[in-house]
């Protein structure tokens, strides 16, 4: 008796030339590119009863319902505030119903903890939450929930790795938030590939995005960051979701930073600062003080800058160590700041301030695990390097903020007033910065604090360092 031939559900599609193949191969048979074949669904399993009912409700005769833009209500009105202030800041005010948000991060950084705390916080505020765990059993999740105080009525647990089961549970419960932990463990039966493969991850995210958009459920997807630093499959996932939030930090340290890499509903400049404790992640409301490790009076090789991460000014200590190099080319290593920017500053110091670091190893570190991308940190980095080389500390009570050009001149910094206010709040009395754009823009000067404008690096260093 002939066996029934199973219907083909998926094919391998080359991401470069579109050629399809029934079997996986390392090299595309047509364009000969390597590793471009990704499994893709061609025939889906029959939709669930709920999905069919929804399709009927939406006029499922194939014709799209077109609405005048003026008649469409905006989703902005009703955000679900997470209750975790630092997370809300990064999300842009809370979760948008019907959206899908990806939470990425290194293994063990605290993704499950954060999302469980979010689940509990929303449940306390009256929303229903479904936590779908593909990584851990329900009792493991319960154990963590006990530790972080997240055993709250209104949080439902499902342990499954089957996508259809997960979607069925979301459709049946229609929760305000569904957490899927993690996208790499969910498996769609429509594809033959293993969980975590590019095809699977894409399919899981696509289906969950559909489920989120169809109802008012917000889906929070947890994703592991791969060695290359992206969430499984070169950026495929990031396109499919509404927002991508990264939880960052050094694993052994306790500081955790939340940062949006993409946000359809808010700015991507904001950072949230959390601290990992035994009872979970706690907010760090006075983040500025948190990053400020500097000793007063200052020691040589340290300079403080006020950086603006989004709308939030943060005081950060830049530490530099300049030491005579051994044989071979000198080492230049940085943490928290782009090494190329530091190389540029080393060249500017040599050319325009007479400080030659050739023959010296140079190490630059941003205290507290923060990553600084703002050029306004230039002046503090240069001052820390000069301070270390000359063994002269920065004057007490001084902060620096200014971008350096290759000519050694200082450029005006944006929002100098906010930086000065933050510096004054933390007890600094002097902000050394570039010339103010179009005359003085600082209207309000906190009492007892001053800004000192320098035109070039040499002048700024003379003002900043104590006399030798
Ligand atoms: N008892 C505890 N006391 C303090 N911190 C703890 C405790 N248990 C766990 N942690 C912290 O929680 C982290 C793990 O958190 P969590 O399981 O949420 O991370 P994750 O990002 O979901 O990890 P994975 O990638 O394995 O799923 C640990 O690295 C540790 O810092
Ligand atoms: Mg986890």
Short mmCIF file of C-alpha atoms in Angstrom, two decimals, residues 43 49 66 100 103 116 120 122 142 161 165 192 202 207 218 225 231 244 253 256 260 301 336 354 407 410:
data_model
loop_
_atom_site.label_atom_id
_atom_site.label_comp_id
_atom_site.label_asym_id
_atom_site.label_seq_id
_atom_site.Cartn_x
_atom_site.Cartn_y
_atom_site.Cartn_z
CA UNK A 43 1.99 26.03 3.18
CA UNK A 49 -10.52 28.26 15.14
CA UNK A 66 -9.34 50.58 3.46
CA UNK A 100 5.84 43.30 19.51
CA UNK A 103 14.39 42.19 24.43
CA UNK A 116 9.12 38.48 34.89
CA UNK A 120 4.27 41.09 37.78
CA UNK A 122 1.55 44.88 34.90
CA UNK A 142 8.07 30.09 39.80
CA UNK A 161 8.42 25.21 22.90
CA UNK A 165 0.54 25.88 21.50
CA UNK A 192 11.71 21.17 9.55
CA UNK A 202 11.91 34.51 11.54
CA UNK A 207 3.56 34.67 13.52
CA UNK A 218 1.58 43.21 23.45
CA UNK A 225 22.50 37.89 21.34
CA UNK A 231 19.94 38.72 17.82
CA UNK A 244 14.35 46.30 20.03
CA UNK A 253 29.14 43.70 37.50
CA UNK A 256 22.51 46.86 33.73
CA UNK A 260 16.62 50.91 22.47
CA UNK A 301 44.39 60.35 35.05
CA UNK A 336 33.24 52.19 26.98
CA UNK A 354 52.66 69.26 22.62
CA UNK A 407 42.70 71.37 14.34
CA UNK A 410 36.88 73.18 20.67
#
